[in-house]
Amino acid sequence: VLTESLVHAMVDRARGFAAASWEDEKVTALGRLAAGLSHELNNPAAAAASGARRLTGVLADVAEAARAVGAAALTPDQLALVRDLVERCRHPSRSAPMGAMDRADREEHMSEWLREHGLEVEHAPTLVDGGVSAEALQPLASQMVGAHLAAAVRWIAAAAAGAVVATDVERATRRIHDLVTAVRAYTYVDRAPVRETTDVGPGLASTVQVMRAESNRKNATLRLEVEPGLPLVSAVGPDLNQVWANLLHNALDAVRVGGEVRVTAQEEQGMVVVRVIDDGDGIPREVQPRVFDPFFTTKPEGEGTGLGLDLVRRIVRSHSGEVEFESRPGRTEFRVRLPVAPT
């Protein structure tokens, strides 16, 4: 017969082991997140560095083209036409997005126009990127020819190239900024992990943002739909984000290449209900009763700890909520219900 002290010791050891296992799961999830973010940050960082290198050459071209225009001694009216087109090129992002076919047609049309006027065809792609059409250049051709027209078009193309490079750098750095902002929001890096009234929407948004790397690897669609005016819940923000991250990781792991994961949040009868829905193969019926069991996993050995959903359930229950799921081939839905915080 076990003594009472021995029973207490065994219980304490089991609790300690469970706590250590949950911390291991958190560290595993953090490492997975860091690896994904490293890959996701590398692309815009490389694009920004490449753009910065290109910008040096482009600025030199702009200066040289401007000197050529000055040497051409254009009339005030001619110079006004050129400056108007240069100004238009400074805002390439304002032009409507182009499909591959549309872009090819515009480049071909621009190349034909340049060739007809004895100008360098290599300017065509840059002018199209800058939002300049052959029709927009036609007034120039009606007022100047030869070296004057060539100098004017060269200046416009150089300005377009500079604007395009600057826009590429701005987009890349904005992507980095957005990712860093999302990570800060996801981890609550500048806030204490305490229970407080919490808006679920921003936490879901930041989690979806940092999970984009996983969805991109499978070319999967990841959509978020949050009901406007969603009521607050009483929660520890980082813990809830851990729930969303675990559910999203499982969903993205379940879908096939090109699949879809949809996250929704809405109020239902005094509860905030978050759904994570994927179109994967589903959870086999025979193992569904065990999905929340500690250390149970359907993943190959070495690819899962079997503690993700156990951690999800424990966090949700600590917030007086509940988590449940339904699964069939082509649709698996996990639902987290959290009580609305008292006003």
Coordinates of C-alpha atoms in Angstrom, one line a residue:
V1 CA 0.0 0.0 0.0
L2 CA 1.4 3.4 -1.0
T3 CA 1.8 5.9 1.8
E4 CA 0.2 9.3 1.4
S5 CA 3.5 11.1 1.2
L6 CA 4.6 8.8 -1.7
V7 CA 1.3 9.4 -3.5
H8 CA 1.8 13.2 -3.1
A9 CA 5.4 12.8 -4.4
M10 CA 4.2 10.9 -7.5
V11 CA 1.5 13.5 -8.2
D12 CA 4.0 16.4 -7.8
R13 CA 6.4 14.6 -10.2
A14 CA 3.7 14.1 -12.7
R15 CA 2.7 17.7 -12.5
G16 CA 6.3 18.8 -12.9
F17 CA 6.7 16.5 -15.9
A18 CA 3.6 17.8 -17.5
A19 CA 4.6 21.5 -16.9
A20 CA 8.0 20.8 -18.5
S21 CA 6.4 19.1 -21.5
W22 CA 4.1 22.1 -22.0
E23 CA 7.1 24.4 -21.9
D24 CA 8.9 22.2 -24.4
E25 CA 5.9 22.5 -26.7
K26 CA 5.9 26.3 -26.4
V27 CA 9.6 26.3 -27.2
T28 CA 9.0 24.0 -30.2
A29 CA 6.3 26.3 -31.4
L30 CA 8.5 29.3 -31.0
G31 CA 11.4 27.7 -32.9
R32 CA 9.0 26.8 -35.7
L33 CA 7.7 30.4 -35.8
A34 CA 11.3 31.8 -35.8
A35 CA 12.3 29.5 -38.7
G36 CA 9.3 30.6 -40.7
L37 CA 9.8 34.3 -40.0
S38 CA 13.5 34.0 -40.9
H39 CA 12.5 32.8 -44.3
E40 CA 9.7 35.4 -44.6
L41 CA 12.0 38.3 -43.7
N42 CA 14.8 37.2 -46.0
N43 CA 12.9 37.8 -49.2
P44 CA 12.0 41.5 -48.5
A45 CA 15.4 42.1 -47.0
A46 CA 17.1 40.8 -50.1
A47 CA 14.8 42.9 -52.3
A48 CA 15.6 46.0 -50.3
A49 CA 19.3 45.4 -50.6
S50 CA 19.1 44.8 -54.3
G51 CA 17.0 47.9 -54.8
A52 CA 19.5 50.0 -52.9
R53 CA 22.3 48.7 -55.1
R54 CA 20.4 49.5 -58.2
L55 CA 19.4 52.9 -57.0
T56 CA 23.0 54.2 -57.2
G57 CA 23.2 53.5 -60.9
V58 CA 19.7 54.8 -61.5
L59 CA 20.4 58.1 -59.9
A60 CA 23.5 58.5 -62.0
D61 CA 21.4 57.9 -65.1
V62 CA 18.8 60.5 -64.0
A63 CA 21.6 63.1 -63.5
E64 CA 23.1 62.4 -66.9
A65 CA 19.7 62.4 -68.7
A66 CA 18.8 65.7 -67.0
R67 CA 22.1 67.2 -68.3
A68 CA 21.3 66.0 -71.8
V69 CA 17.9 67.7 -71.6
G70 CA 19.5 70.9 -70.4
A71 CA 22.0 70.9 -73.3
A72 CA 19.1 70.4 -75.7
A73 CA 17.9 73.9 -74.9
L74 CA 14.2 73.0 -75.0
T75 CA 11.5 75.7 -75.2
P76 CA 9.5 76.4 -72.1
D77 CA 6.5 74.6 -73.6
Q78 CA 8.5 71.6 -74.5
L79 CA 10.2 71.5 -71.1
A80 CA 6.8 71.7 -69.4
L81 CA 5.6 68.6 -71.3
V82 CA 8.7 66.7 -70.3
R83 CA 8.4 67.7 -66.6
D84 CA 4.7 66.7 -66.5
L85 CA 5.6 63.2 -67.7
V86 CA 8.6 63.0 -65.3
E87 CA 6.3 63.9 -62.4
R88 CA 3.8 61.2 -63.5
C89 CA 6.7 58.7 -63.3
R90 CA 7.3 59.6 -59.7
H91 CA 4.1 57.8 -58.6
P92 CA 4.2 54.4 -60.4
S93 CA 2.2 52.8 -57.7
R94 CA -0.8 54.9 -58.7
S95 CA -1.1 53.1 -62.0
A96 CA -3.6 50.2 -62.2
P97 CA -2.1 46.8 -61.6
M98 CA -1.2 45.0 -64.8
G99 CA -1.6 41.3 -65.7
A100 CA 1.1 39.5 -67.6
M101 CA -0.8 39.7 -70.9
D102 CA -1.7 43.4 -70.5
R103 CA 1.9 44.2 -69.6
A104 CA 3.3 42.4 -72.6
D105 CA 0.8 44.2 -74.9
R106 CA 1.8 47.6 -73.5
E107 CA 5.5 46.9 -73.8
E108 CA 5.0 45.8 -77.4
H109 CA 3.0 48.9 -78.2
M110 CA 5.6 51.1 -76.5
S111 CA 8.4 49.4 -78.4
E112 CA 6.7 50.0 -81.7
W113 CA 6.2 53.7 -80.9
L114 CA 9.9 54.1 -79.9
R115 CA 11.1 52.3 -83.0
E116 CA 8.9 54.5 -85.3
H117 CA 10.5 57.6 -83.8
G118 CA 14.0 56.4 -84.0
L119 CA 14.4 55.9 -80.2
E120 CA 16.0 53.2 -78.1
V121 CA 13.6 50.3 -77.6
E122 CA 15.2 49.3 -74.4
H123 CA 13.3 52.1 -72.6
A124 CA 10.0 50.4 -73.2
P125 CA 9.8 48.2 -70.1
T126 CA 10.9 51.0 -67.8
L127 CA 8.4 53.5 -69.3
V128 CA 5.5 50.9 -68.9
D129 CA 6.6 50.3 -65.3
G130 CA 6.4 54.1 -64.7
G131 CA 2.9 54.3 -66.0
V132 CA 3.8 56.1 -69.2
S133 CA 1.9 55.1 -72.4
A134 CA 2.8 55.7 -76.0
E135 CA -0.2 58.0 -76.2
A136 CA 1.2 60.1 -73.3
L137 CA 4.5 60.5 -75.3
Q138 CA 2.8 61.5 -78.5
P139 CA 2.6 65.3 -77.6
L140 CA 6.4 65.2 -77.3
A141 CA 6.8 63.8 -80.8
S142 CA 4.6 66.6 -82.2
Q143 CA 6.8 69.3 -80.7
M144 CA 10.4 67.8 -81.0
V145 CA 12.3 65.3 -83.0
G146 CA 15.7 63.8 -83.3
A147 CA 18.2 64.5 -80.4
H148 CA 15.7 66.7 -78.6
L149 CA 13.1 63.9 -78.5
A150 CA 15.7 61.3 -77.6
A151 CA 17.0 63.4 -74.6
A152 CA 13.4 64.0 -73.4
V153 CA 12.4 60.3 -73.5
R154 CA 15.7 59.3 -71.9
W155 CA 15.0 61.6 -69.0
I156 CA 11.5 60.3 -68.6
A157 CA 12.7 56.7 -68.7
A158 CA 15.4 57.4 -66.1
A159 CA 12.9 59.1 -63.8
A160 CA 10.6 56.1 -64.2
A161 CA 13.4 53.7 -63.4
G162 CA 14.2 55.6 -60.2
A163 CA 10.6 55.7 -59.1
V164 CA 10.2 52.0 -59.7
V165 CA 13.3 51.1 -57.7
A166 CA 12.3 53.4 -54.9
T167 CA 8.8 51.8 -54.8
D168 CA 10.3 48.3 -54.7
V169 CA 12.5 49.3 -51.7
E170 CA 9.6 51.0 -50.0
R171 CA 7.4 47.9 -50.4
A172 CA 10.2 45.6 -49.2
T173 CA 10.9 47.7 -46.1
R174 CA 7.2 48.0 -45.4
R175 CA 6.8 44.3 -45.5
I176 CA 9.7 43.9 -42.9
H177 CA 8.1 46.6 -40.8
D178 CA 4.7 44.9 -40.9
L179 CA 6.2 41.5 -40.0
V180 CA 8.1 43.0 -37.0
T181 CA 5.0 44.8 -35.9
A182 CA 3.0 41.6 -36.1
V183 CA 5.6 39.7 -34.1
R184 CA 5.6 42.4 -31.4
A185 CA 1.8 42.2 -31.2
Y186 CA 1.8 38.4 -31.2
T187 CA 4.4 38.0 -28.4
Y188 CA 3.2 41.0 -26.3
V189 CA 6.9 41.8 -26.1
D190 CA 6.4 45.2 -24.4
R191 CA 3.5 44.1 -22.1
A192 CA 3.3 41.9 -19.0
P193 CA 1.4 38.6 -19.5
V194 CA -1.6 39.4 -17.3
R195 CA -5.3 38.7 -17.6
E196 CA -7.1 41.8 -19.0
T197 CA -10.0 42.7 -21.2
T198 CA -8.8 41.7 -24.7
D199 CA -9.9 42.2 -28.3
V200 CA -9.6 38.9 -30.0
G201 CA -9.4 40.5 -33.5
P202 CA -5.9 42.0 -33.3
G203 CA -4.5 38.9 -31.8
L204 CA -5.9 36.8 -34.6
A205 CA -4.6 39.2 -37.2
S206 CA -1.0 39.3 -35.8
T207 CA -1.0 35.5 -35.5
V208 CA -2.2 35.1 -39.1
Q209 CA 0.5 37.5 -40.2
V210 CA 3.3 35.6 -38.6
M211 CA 1.9 32.3 -39.9
R212 CA 2.0 33.5 -43.5
A213 CA 5.4 31.8 -44.0
E214 CA 3.8 28.4 -43.4
S215 CA 0.9 29.1 -45.7
N216 CA 3.3 30.3 -48.4
R217 CA 5.3 27.1 -48.3
K218 CA 2.2 25.2 -49.4
N219 CA 0.9 28.0 -51.6
A220 CA -2.2 27.8 -49.4
T221 CA -4.8 30.6 -49.0
L222 CA -5.1 31.9 -45.4
R223 CA -8.1 34.1 -44.8
L224 CA -9.3 35.9 -41.7
E225 CA -12.8 37.2 -41.2
V226 CA -13.5 39.1 -37.9
E227 CA -17.0 40.3 -37.1
P228 CA -17.0 44.1 -36.7
G229 CA -17.6 45.3 -33.1
L230 CA -16.6 42.0 -31.6
P231 CA -17.0 42.2 -27.8
L232 CA -14.0 41.9 -25.5
V233 CA -13.0 38.8 -23.5
S234 CA -11.0 38.4 -20.3
A235 CA -7.8 36.8 -21.3
V236 CA -4.0 36.6 -21.2
G237 CA -3.1 37.8 -24.7
P238 CA 0.0 35.7 -25.3
D239 CA -1.8 32.6 -24.2
L240 CA -4.6 33.1 -26.6
N241 CA -2.2 33.8 -29.4
Q242 CA -0.5 30.4 -28.6
V243 CA -3.9 28.8 -29.1
W244 CA -4.5 30.4 -32.5
A245 CA -0.9 29.6 -33.6
N246 CA -1.3 25.9 -32.6
L247 CA -4.6 25.6 -34.4
L248 CA -3.3 27.3 -37.5
H249 CA -0.2 25.2 -37.6
N250 CA -2.3 22.0 -37.5
A251 CA -4.6 23.3 -40.1
L252 CA -1.8 24.4 -42.5
D253 CA -0.1 21.0 -41.9
A254 CA -3.3 19.3 -42.8
V255 CA -4.1 21.0 -46.1
R256 CA -2.6 20.0 -49.4
V257 CA -0.6 22.3 -51.7
G258 CA -2.9 25.1 -52.9
G259 CA -5.4 24.4 -50.0
E260 CA -7.3 26.9 -47.9
V261 CA -7.5 27.7 -44.2
R262 CA -10.2 30.1 -43.0
V263 CA -10.3 31.8 -39.6
T264 CA -13.5 33.5 -38.4
A265 CA -14.5 35.2 -35.2
Q266 CA -18.0 36.3 -34.2
E267 CA -20.3 36.7 -31.2
E268 CA -22.8 33.9 -30.5
Q269 CA -25.1 34.0 -27.4
G270 CA -22.7 35.8 -25.1
M271 CA -19.6 34.0 -26.4
V272 CA -16.9 35.0 -28.7
V273 CA -16.5 32.0 -31.1
V274 CA -13.3 31.6 -33.2
R275 CA -13.3 28.9 -35.9
V276 CA -10.3 27.6 -37.7
I277 CA -11.4 25.7 -40.8
D278 CA -9.3 23.8 -43.3
D279 CA -10.1 21.8 -46.4
G280 CA -7.6 18.9 -45.7
D281 CA -8.2 15.2 -45.7
G282 CA -9.8 15.4 -42.2
I283 CA -9.0 13.5 -39.0
P284 CA -9.7 9.8 -39.2
R285 CA -12.9 8.9 -37.3
E286 CA -11.2 6.2 -35.2
V287 CA -8.7 8.6 -33.7
Q288 CA -11.0 11.6 -33.2
P289 CA -11.7 10.7 -29.5
R290 CA -8.0 11.0 -28.7
V291 CA -6.9 14.2 -30.5
F292 CA -6.8 16.2 -27.2
D293 CA -4.9 13.4 -25.3
P294 CA -1.4 14.4 -24.2
F295 CA 1.4 12.9 -26.4
F296 CA -1.1 11.6 -29.0
T297 CA -0.2 12.6 -32.6
T298 CA -1.1 11.4 -36.1
K299 CA 2.2 12.9 -37.5
P300 CA 5.2 10.8 -38.3
E301 CA 7.6 10.1 -35.5
G302 CA 9.8 13.1 -34.8
E303 CA 7.4 15.6 -36.4
G304 CA 5.1 16.3 -33.5
T305 CA 5.0 16.2 -29.7
G306 CA 1.4 15.4 -29.3
L307 CA 1.0 18.3 -26.9
G308 CA -0.3 21.1 -29.1
L309 CA -4.0 20.4 -28.8
D310 CA -3.6 19.4 -25.1
L311 CA -2.0 22.8 -24.5
V312 CA -4.9 24.5 -26.5
R313 CA -7.5 22.8 -24.4
R314 CA -5.8 23.7 -21.1
I315 CA -5.4 27.3 -22.1
V316 CA -9.0 27.6 -23.3
R317 CA -10.3 26.0 -20.1
S318 CA -8.2 28.3 -18.0
H319 CA -10.1 31.1 -19.7
S320 CA -13.5 29.5 -18.8
G321 CA -14.0 28.6 -22.4
E322 CA -14.3 25.4 -24.4
V323 CA -12.8 23.9 -27.5
E324 CA -14.4 21.4 -29.8
F325 CA -14.1 20.1 -33.4
E326 CA -15.8 18.5 -36.3
S327 CA -14.0 16.7 -39.0
R328 CA -14.7 14.9 -42.3
P329 CA -12.8 14.6 -45.5
G330 CA -12.5 18.1 -47.1
R331 CA -13.5 20.0 -44.0
T332 CA -12.1 20.2 -40.4
E333 CA -13.3 22.9 -38.0
F334 CA -12.0 23.6 -34.6
R335 CA -14.1 26.0 -32.5
V336 CA -13.0 28.0 -29.5
R337 CA -15.7 29.5 -27.3
L338 CA -14.7 32.3 -24.9
P339 CA -17.1 34.1 -22.6
V340 CA -17.6 37.8 -23.2
A341 CA -16.0 39.9 -20.5
P342 CA -18.4 41.6 -18.1
T343 CA -19.0 45.2 -18.9

